[in-house]
Tab-separated table of C-alpha atoms in Angstrom:
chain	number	residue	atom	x	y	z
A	1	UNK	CA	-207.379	-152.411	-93.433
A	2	UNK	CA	-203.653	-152.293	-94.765
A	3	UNK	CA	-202.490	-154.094	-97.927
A	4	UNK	CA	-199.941	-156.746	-98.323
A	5	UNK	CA	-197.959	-153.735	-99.703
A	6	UNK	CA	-198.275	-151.408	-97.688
A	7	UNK	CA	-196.225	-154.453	-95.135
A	8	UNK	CA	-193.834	-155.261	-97.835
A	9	UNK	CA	-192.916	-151.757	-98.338
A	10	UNK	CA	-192.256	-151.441	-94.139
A	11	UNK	CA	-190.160	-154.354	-94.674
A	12	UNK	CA	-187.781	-152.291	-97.510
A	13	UNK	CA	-188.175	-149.694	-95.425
A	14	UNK	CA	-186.146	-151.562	-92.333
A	15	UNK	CA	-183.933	-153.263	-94.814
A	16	UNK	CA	-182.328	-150.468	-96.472
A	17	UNK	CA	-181.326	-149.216	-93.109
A	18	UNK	CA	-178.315	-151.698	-93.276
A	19	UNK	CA	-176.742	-150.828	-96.403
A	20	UNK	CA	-173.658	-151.146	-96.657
A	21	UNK	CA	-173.334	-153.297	-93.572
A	22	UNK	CA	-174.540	-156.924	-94.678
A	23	UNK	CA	-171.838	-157.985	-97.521
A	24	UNK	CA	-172.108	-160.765	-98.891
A	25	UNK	CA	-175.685	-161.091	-97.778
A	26	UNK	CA	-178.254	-159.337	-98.961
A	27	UNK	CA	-180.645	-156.831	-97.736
A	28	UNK	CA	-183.553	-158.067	-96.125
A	29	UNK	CA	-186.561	-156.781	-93.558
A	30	UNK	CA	-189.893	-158.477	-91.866
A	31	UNK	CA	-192.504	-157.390	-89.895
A	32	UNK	CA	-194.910	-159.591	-88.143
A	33	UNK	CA	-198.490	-158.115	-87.803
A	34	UNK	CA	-201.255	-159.665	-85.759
A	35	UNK	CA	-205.255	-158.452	-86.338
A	36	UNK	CA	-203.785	-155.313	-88.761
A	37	UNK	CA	-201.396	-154.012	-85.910
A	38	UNK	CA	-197.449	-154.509	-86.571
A	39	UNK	CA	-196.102	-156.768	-83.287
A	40	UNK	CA	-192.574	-156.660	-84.588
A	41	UNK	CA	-189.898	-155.779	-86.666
A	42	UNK	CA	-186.604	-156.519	-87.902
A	43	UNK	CA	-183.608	-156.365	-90.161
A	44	UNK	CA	-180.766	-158.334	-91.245
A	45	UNK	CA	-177.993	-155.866	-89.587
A	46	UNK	CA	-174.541	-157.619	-90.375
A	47	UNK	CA	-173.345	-160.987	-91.998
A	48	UNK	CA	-172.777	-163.761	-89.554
A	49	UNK	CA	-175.562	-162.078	-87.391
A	50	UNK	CA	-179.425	-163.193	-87.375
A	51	UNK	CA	-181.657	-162.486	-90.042
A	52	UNK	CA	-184.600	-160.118	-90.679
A	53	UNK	CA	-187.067	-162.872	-89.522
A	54	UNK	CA	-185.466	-163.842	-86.315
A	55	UNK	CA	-184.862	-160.769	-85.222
A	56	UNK	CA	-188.656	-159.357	-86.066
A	57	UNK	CA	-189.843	-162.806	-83.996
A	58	UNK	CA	-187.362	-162.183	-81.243
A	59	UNK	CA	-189.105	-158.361	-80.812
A	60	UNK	CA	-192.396	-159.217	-80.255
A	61	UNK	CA	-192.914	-158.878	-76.897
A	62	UNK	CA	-196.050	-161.482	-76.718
A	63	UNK	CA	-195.030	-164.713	-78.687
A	64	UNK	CA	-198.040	-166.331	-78.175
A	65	UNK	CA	-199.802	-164.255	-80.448
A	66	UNK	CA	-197.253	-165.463	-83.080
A	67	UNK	CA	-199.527	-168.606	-84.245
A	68	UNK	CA	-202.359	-166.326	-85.765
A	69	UNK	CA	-199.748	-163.555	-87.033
A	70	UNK	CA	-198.612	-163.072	-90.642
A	71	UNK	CA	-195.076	-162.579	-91.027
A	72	UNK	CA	-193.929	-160.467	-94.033
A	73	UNK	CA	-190.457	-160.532	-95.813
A	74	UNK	CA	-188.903	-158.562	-98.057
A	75	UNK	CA	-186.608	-161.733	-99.819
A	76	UNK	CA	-188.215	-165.571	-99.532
A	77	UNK	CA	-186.551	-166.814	-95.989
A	78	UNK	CA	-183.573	-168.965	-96.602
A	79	UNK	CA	-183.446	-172.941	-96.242
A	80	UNK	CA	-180.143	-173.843	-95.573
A	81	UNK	CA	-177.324	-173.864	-92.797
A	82	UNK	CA	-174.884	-171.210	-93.549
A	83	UNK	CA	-173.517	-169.019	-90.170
A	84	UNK	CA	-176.979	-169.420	-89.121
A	85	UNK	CA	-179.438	-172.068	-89.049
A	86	UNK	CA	-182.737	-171.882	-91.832
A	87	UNK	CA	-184.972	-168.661	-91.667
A	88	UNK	CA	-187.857	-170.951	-93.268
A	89	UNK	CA	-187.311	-174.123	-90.486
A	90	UNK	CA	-187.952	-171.194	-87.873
A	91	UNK	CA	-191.181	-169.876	-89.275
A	92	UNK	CA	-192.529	-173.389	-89.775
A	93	UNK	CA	-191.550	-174.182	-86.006
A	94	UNK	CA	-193.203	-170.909	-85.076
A	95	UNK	CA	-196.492	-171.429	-86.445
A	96	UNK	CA	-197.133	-168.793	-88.285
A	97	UNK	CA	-200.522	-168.545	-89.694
A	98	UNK	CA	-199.415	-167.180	-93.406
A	99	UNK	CA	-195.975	-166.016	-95.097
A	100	UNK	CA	-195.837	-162.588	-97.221
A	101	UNK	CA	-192.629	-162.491	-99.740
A	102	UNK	CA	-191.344	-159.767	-101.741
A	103	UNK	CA	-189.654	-161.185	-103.767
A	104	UNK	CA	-188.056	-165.275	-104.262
A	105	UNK	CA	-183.965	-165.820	-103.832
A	106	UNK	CA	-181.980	-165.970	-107.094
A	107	UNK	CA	-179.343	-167.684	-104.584
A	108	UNK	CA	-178.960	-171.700	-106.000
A	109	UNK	CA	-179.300	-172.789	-102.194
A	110	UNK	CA	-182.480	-170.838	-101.739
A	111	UNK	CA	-184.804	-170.110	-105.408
A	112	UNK	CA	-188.416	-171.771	-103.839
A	113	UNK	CA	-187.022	-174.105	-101.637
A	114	UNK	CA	-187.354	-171.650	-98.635
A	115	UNK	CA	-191.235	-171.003	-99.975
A	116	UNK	CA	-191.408	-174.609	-100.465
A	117	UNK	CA	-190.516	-176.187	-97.060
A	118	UNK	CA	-193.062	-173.339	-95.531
A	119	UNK	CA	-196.156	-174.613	-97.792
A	120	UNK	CA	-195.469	-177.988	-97.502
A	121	UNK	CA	-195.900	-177.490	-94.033
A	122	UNK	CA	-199.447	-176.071	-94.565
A	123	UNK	CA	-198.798	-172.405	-94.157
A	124	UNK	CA	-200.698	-170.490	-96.778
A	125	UNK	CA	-197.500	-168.637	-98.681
A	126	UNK	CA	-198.312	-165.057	-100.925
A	127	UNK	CA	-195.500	-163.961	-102.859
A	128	UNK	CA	-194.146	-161.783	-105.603
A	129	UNK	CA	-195.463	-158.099	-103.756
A	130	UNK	CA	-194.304	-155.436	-104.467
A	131	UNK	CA	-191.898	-157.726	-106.370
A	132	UNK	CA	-189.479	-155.238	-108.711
A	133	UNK	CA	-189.238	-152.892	-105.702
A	134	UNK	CA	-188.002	-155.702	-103.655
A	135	UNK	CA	-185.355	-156.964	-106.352
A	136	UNK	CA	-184.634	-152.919	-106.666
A	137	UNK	CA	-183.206	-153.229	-102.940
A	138	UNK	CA	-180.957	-155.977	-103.818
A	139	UNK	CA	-180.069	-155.082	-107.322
A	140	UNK	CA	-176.360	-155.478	-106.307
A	141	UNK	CA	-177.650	-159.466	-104.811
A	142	UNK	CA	-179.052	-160.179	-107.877
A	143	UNK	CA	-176.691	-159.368	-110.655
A	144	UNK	CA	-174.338	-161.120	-108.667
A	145	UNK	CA	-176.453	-164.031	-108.276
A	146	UNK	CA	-177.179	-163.672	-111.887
A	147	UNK	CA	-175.213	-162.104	-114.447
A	148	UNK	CA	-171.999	-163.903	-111.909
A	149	UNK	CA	-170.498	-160.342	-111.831
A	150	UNK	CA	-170.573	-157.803	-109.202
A	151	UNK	CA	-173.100	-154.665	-109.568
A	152	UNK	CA	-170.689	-151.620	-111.226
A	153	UNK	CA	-170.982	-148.322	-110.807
A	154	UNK	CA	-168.966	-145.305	-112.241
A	155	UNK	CA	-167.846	-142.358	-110.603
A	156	UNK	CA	-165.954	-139.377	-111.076
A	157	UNK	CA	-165.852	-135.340	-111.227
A	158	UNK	CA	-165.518	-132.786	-114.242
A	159	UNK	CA	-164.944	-129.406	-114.284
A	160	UNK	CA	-167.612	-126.913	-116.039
A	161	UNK	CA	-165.209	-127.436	-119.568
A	162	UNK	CA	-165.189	-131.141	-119.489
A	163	UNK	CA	-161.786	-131.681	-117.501
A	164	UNK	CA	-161.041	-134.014	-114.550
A	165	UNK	CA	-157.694	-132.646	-113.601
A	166	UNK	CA	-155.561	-129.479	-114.060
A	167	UNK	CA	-152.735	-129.537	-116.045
A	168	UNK	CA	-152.814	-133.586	-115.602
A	169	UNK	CA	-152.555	-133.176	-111.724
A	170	UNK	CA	-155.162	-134.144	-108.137
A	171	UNK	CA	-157.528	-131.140	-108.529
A	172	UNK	CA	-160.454	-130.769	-106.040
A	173	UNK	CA	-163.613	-130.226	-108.789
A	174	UNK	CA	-166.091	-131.264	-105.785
A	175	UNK	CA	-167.295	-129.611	-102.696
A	176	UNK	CA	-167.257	-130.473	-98.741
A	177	UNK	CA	-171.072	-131.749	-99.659
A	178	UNK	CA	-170.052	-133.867	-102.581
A	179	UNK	CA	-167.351	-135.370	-100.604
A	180	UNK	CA	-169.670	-136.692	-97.778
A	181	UNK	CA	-171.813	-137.855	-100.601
A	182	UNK	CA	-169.090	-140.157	-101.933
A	183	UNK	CA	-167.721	-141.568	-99.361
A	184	UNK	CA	-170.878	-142.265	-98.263
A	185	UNK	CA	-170.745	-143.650	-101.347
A	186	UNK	CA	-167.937	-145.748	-100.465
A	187	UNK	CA	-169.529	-147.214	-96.982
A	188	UNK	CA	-172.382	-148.186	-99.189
A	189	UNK	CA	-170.527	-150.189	-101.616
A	190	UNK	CA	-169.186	-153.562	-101.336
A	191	UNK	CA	-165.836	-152.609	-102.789
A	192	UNK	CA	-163.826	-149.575	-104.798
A	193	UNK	CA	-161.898	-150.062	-107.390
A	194	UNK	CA	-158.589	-147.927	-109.025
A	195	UNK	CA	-155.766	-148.130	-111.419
A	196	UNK	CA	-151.896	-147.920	-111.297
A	197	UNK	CA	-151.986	-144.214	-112.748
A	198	UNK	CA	-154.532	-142.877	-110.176
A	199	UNK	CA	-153.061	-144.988	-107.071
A	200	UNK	CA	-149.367	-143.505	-107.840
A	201	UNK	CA	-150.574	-139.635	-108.724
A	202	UNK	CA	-153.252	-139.542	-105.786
A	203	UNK	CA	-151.750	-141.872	-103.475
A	204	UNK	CA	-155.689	-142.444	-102.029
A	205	UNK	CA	-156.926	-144.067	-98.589
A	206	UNK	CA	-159.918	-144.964	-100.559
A	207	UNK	CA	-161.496	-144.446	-97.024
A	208	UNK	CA	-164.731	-143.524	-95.556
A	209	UNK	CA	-162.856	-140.867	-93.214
A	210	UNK	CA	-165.288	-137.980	-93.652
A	211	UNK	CA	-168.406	-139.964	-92.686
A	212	UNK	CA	-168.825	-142.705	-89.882
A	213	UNK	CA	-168.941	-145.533	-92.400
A	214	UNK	CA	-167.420	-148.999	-93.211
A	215	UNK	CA	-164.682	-149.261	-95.559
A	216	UNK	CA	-164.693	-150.608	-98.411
A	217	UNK	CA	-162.569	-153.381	-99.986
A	218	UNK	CA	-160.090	-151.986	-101.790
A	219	UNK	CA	-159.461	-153.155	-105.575
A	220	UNK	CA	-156.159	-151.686	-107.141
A	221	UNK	CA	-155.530	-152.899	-110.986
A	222	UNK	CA	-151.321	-152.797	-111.015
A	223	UNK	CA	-150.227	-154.767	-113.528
A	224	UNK	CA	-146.349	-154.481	-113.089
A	225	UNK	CA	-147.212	-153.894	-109.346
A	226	UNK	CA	-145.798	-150.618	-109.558
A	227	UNK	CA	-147.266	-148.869	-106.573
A	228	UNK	CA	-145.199	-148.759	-103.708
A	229	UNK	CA	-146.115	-150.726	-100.737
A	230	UNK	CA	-146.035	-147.686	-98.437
A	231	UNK	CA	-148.655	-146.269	-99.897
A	232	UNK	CA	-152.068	-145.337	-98.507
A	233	UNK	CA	-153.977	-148.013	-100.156
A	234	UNK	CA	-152.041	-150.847	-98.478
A	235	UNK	CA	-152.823	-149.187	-94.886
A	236	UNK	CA	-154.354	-151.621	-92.480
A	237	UNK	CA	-157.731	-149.685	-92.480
A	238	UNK	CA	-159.270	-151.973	-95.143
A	239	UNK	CA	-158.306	-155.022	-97.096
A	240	UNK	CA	-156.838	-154.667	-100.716
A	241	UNK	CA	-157.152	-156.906	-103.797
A	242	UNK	CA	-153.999	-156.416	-106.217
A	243	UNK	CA	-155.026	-157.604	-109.146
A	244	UNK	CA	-151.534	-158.004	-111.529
A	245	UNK	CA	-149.600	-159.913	-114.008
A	246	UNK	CA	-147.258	-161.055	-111.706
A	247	UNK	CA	-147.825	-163.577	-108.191
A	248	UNK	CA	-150.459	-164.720	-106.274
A	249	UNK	CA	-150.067	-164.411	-102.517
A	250	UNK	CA	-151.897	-162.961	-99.037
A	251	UNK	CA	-149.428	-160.676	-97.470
A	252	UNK	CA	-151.832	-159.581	-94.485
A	253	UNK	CA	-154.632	-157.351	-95.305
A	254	UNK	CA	-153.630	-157.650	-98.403
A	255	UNK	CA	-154.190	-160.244	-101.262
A	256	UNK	CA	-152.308	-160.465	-105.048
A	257	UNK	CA	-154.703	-161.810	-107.803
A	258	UNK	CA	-152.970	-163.184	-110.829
A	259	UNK	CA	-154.791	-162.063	-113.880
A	260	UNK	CA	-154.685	-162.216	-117.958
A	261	UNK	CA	-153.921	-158.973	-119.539
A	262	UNK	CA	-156.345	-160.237	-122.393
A	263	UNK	CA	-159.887	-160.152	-121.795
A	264	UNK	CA	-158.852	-158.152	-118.769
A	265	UNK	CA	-162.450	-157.512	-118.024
A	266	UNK	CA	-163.875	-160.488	-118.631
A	267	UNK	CA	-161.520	-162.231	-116.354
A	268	UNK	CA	-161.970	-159.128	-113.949
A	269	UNK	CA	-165.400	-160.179	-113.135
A	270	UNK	CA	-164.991	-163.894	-112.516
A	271	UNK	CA	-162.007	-162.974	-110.318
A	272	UNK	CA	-164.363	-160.414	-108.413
A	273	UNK	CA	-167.164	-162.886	-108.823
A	274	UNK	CA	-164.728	-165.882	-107.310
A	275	UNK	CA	-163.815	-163.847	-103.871
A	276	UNK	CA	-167.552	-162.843	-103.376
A	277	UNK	CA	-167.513	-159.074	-104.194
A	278	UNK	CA	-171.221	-158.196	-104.748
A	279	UNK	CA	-170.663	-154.537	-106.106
A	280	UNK	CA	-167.449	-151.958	-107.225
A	281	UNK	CA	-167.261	-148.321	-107.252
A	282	UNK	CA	-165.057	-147.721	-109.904
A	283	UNK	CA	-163.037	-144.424	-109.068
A	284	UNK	CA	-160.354	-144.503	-111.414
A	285	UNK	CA	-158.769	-141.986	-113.280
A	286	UNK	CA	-160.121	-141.625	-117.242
A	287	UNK	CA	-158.348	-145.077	-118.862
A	288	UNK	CA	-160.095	-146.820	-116.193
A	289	UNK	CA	-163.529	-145.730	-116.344
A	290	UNK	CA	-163.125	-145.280	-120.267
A	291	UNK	CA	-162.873	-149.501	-120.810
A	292	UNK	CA	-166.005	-149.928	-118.325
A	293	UNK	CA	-167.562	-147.794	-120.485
A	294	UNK	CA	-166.642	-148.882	-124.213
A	295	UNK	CA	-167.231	-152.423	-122.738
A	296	UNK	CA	-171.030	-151.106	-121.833
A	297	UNK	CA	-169.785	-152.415	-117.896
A	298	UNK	CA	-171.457	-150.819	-116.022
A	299	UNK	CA	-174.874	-150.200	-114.251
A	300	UNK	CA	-175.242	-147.363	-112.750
A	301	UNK	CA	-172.712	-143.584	-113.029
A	302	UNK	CA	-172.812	-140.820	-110.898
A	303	UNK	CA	-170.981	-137.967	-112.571
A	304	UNK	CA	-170.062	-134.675	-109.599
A	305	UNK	CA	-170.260	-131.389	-112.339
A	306	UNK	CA	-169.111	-128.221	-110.729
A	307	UNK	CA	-170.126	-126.033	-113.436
A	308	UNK	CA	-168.600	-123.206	-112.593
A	309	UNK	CA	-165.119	-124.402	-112.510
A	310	UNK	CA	-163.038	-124.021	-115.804
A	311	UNK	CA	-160.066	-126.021	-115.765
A	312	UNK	CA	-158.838	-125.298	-119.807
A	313	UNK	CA	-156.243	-128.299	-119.821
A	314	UNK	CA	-155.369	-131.711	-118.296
A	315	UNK	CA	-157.497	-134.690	-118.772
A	316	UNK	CA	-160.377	-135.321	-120.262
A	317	UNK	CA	-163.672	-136.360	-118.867
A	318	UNK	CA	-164.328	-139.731	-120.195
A	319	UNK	CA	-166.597	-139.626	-123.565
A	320	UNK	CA	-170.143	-140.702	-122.044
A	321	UNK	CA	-173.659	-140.052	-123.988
A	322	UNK	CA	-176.261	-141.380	-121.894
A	323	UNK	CA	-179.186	-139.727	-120.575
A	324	UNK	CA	-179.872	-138.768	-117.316
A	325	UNK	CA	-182.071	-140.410	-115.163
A	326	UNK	CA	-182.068	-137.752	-111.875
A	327	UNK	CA	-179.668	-135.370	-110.509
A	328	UNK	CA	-179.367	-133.469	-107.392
A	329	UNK	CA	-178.032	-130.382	-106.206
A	330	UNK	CA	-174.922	-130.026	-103.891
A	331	UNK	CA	-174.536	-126.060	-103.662
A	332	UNK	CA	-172.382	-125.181	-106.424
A	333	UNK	CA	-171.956	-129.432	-107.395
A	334	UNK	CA	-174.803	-131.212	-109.738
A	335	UNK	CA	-174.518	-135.106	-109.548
A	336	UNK	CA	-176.425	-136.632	-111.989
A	337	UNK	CA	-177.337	-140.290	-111.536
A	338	UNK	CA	-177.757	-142.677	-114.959
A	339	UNK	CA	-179.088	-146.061	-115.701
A	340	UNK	CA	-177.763	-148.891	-117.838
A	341	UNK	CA	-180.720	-149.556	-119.591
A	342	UNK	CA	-179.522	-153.100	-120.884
A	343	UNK	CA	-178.053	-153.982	-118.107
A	344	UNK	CA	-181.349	-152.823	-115.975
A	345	UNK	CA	-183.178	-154.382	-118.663
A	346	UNK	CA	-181.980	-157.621	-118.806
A	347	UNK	CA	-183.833	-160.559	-118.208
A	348	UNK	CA	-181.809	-162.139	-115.634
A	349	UNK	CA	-180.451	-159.273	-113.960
A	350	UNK	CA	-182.837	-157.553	-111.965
């Protein structure tokens, strides 16, 4: 006979086939099983669209078997209206004979009320399987929920010597592999983030172009809002947060933040926090990445390493010590992955 896990861990399974596509919501899956045999399945595929449970219930091809199923889910089933109606009113309707939860809903609308409507309506309730897994596939949903910040993570490439430019100009360090890999990257992440220096020497897209991805929103830190607005990274192909000293206004896809030059960071996050972005992939150039850094910012970095490149001058890599937690071979490329440990650690994040 399978375990509650061995359900649960189907359900992460489905989930994780939508990331990327479900900001601001989080990543969920279910799977309904009836005498040990799975009768459906489903995800949450896209915000505004139905959730994992509905969409498991609405697969099974025999709903009256539905009354002596179990249903499993990956994060407790929500209990309020928001684009669509209660996940936990549905199951209660349905019948279901028990309820299997990863993990409960840090959200303030959800956190045991969705478990609590189900059990007061006499439906035995498990939860808390394969719990840190489950928060593991919505680590970006929870420090949000949180810590009130979106989830950061640091990226760039160095040469074999240490450098991440030539003579202080855009230098290809990675590979056609390492590309895919980031902007896969990209389409994963809620949002990607740059600075005046790196938006006016690279003039990026900041575009998923070499996969079949989403984009994501662009962030661009300008304080004197010195980048042009021809420019790539006010195209139409994604929105773009300015974040500057200066105005705030929507000028189509794009929206100006006023900000406080002190505390930059600090006041960063609520901003981020305050127009609902759930995780960054900071990609700019060394001052950039350098205060996420010093401020300890950050919670995961994925540093590309082509080791056999030597650039001898231009700038720096940023100064990082941390160990490595995994890294993974590209061809010529290394990327090696790395953990915030406080950050991981702490006891409201994950």
């Amino acid at each position: 006979m399978k375990t509650d896990e061995f359900y649960i861990h189907r359900c992460i399974q489905l989930a994780e086939q939508a990331l990327g596509n479900t900001y601001p919501n989080p990543l969920v899956g279910s799977v309904i099983v009836y005498k040990d045999e799975i009768i459906g399945e489903g995800y949450h595929q896209k915000a505004g669209e139905n959730h994992a449970e509905i969409n498991a219930i609405n697969s099974v091809k025999n709903p009256g078997l539905l009354k002596e199923s179990t249903i499993y889910v990956s994060l407790e089933p929500c209990s309020h209206f928001g684009k669509t109606p209660p996940c936990a009113n549905k199951i209660v309707e349905t019948g279901f004979k028990k309820v299997v939860i990863g993990t409960l809903d840090p959200h303030e609308k959800v956190n045991g009320k969705g478990k609590k409507i189900i059990e007061e309506a006499g439906i035995e309730v498990v939860s808390g399987i394969l719990e840190n897994e489950c928060r593991q596939l919505n680590r970006r949903f929870f420090t949000f929920q949180n810590e009130k910040r979106p989830f950061i993570i640091l990226k760039w490439a160095e040469s074999g010597d240490g450098f991440i430019d030539k003579d202080f100009k855009p230098t290809q360090i990675g590979n056609e592999l390492t590309k895919q890999f980031v902007h896969q990257l990209r389409s994963d992440e809620h949002a990607i983030l740059v600075g005046t220096n790196t938006a006016l020497t690279d003039n990026p897209g900041l575009t998923t172009r070499e996969i079949s991805g989403r984009n994501p929103v662009r962030i661009l830190i300008d304080f004197d809002l010195k980048v042009p607005r021809d420019f790539n990274i006010f195209n139409t192909e994604a929105e773009t947060l300015v974040f500057n000293l200066c105005k705030d206004s929507e000028e189509g896809n794009v929206k100006f933040i006023k900000i406080e030059k002190e505390n930059f960071l600090e006041n960063l996050m609520k901003k981020l926090y305050e127009n609902q972005i759930k995780s960054v992939l900071v990609e700019g150039g060394r001052f950039t990445l350098q205060q996420f850094i010093s401020a300890g910012l950050w919670d995961e970095t994925l540093i590309i390493k082509n080791e056999n490149l030597k650039l001898k001058n231009g700038t720096k890599a940023p100064d990082f010590n941390f160990d490595v937690t995994e890294s993974k071979q590209f061809r010529d490329n290394t990327v090696e992955f790395y953990k915030n440990i406080q950050t991981w650690n702490s006891p409201t994040a994950l």
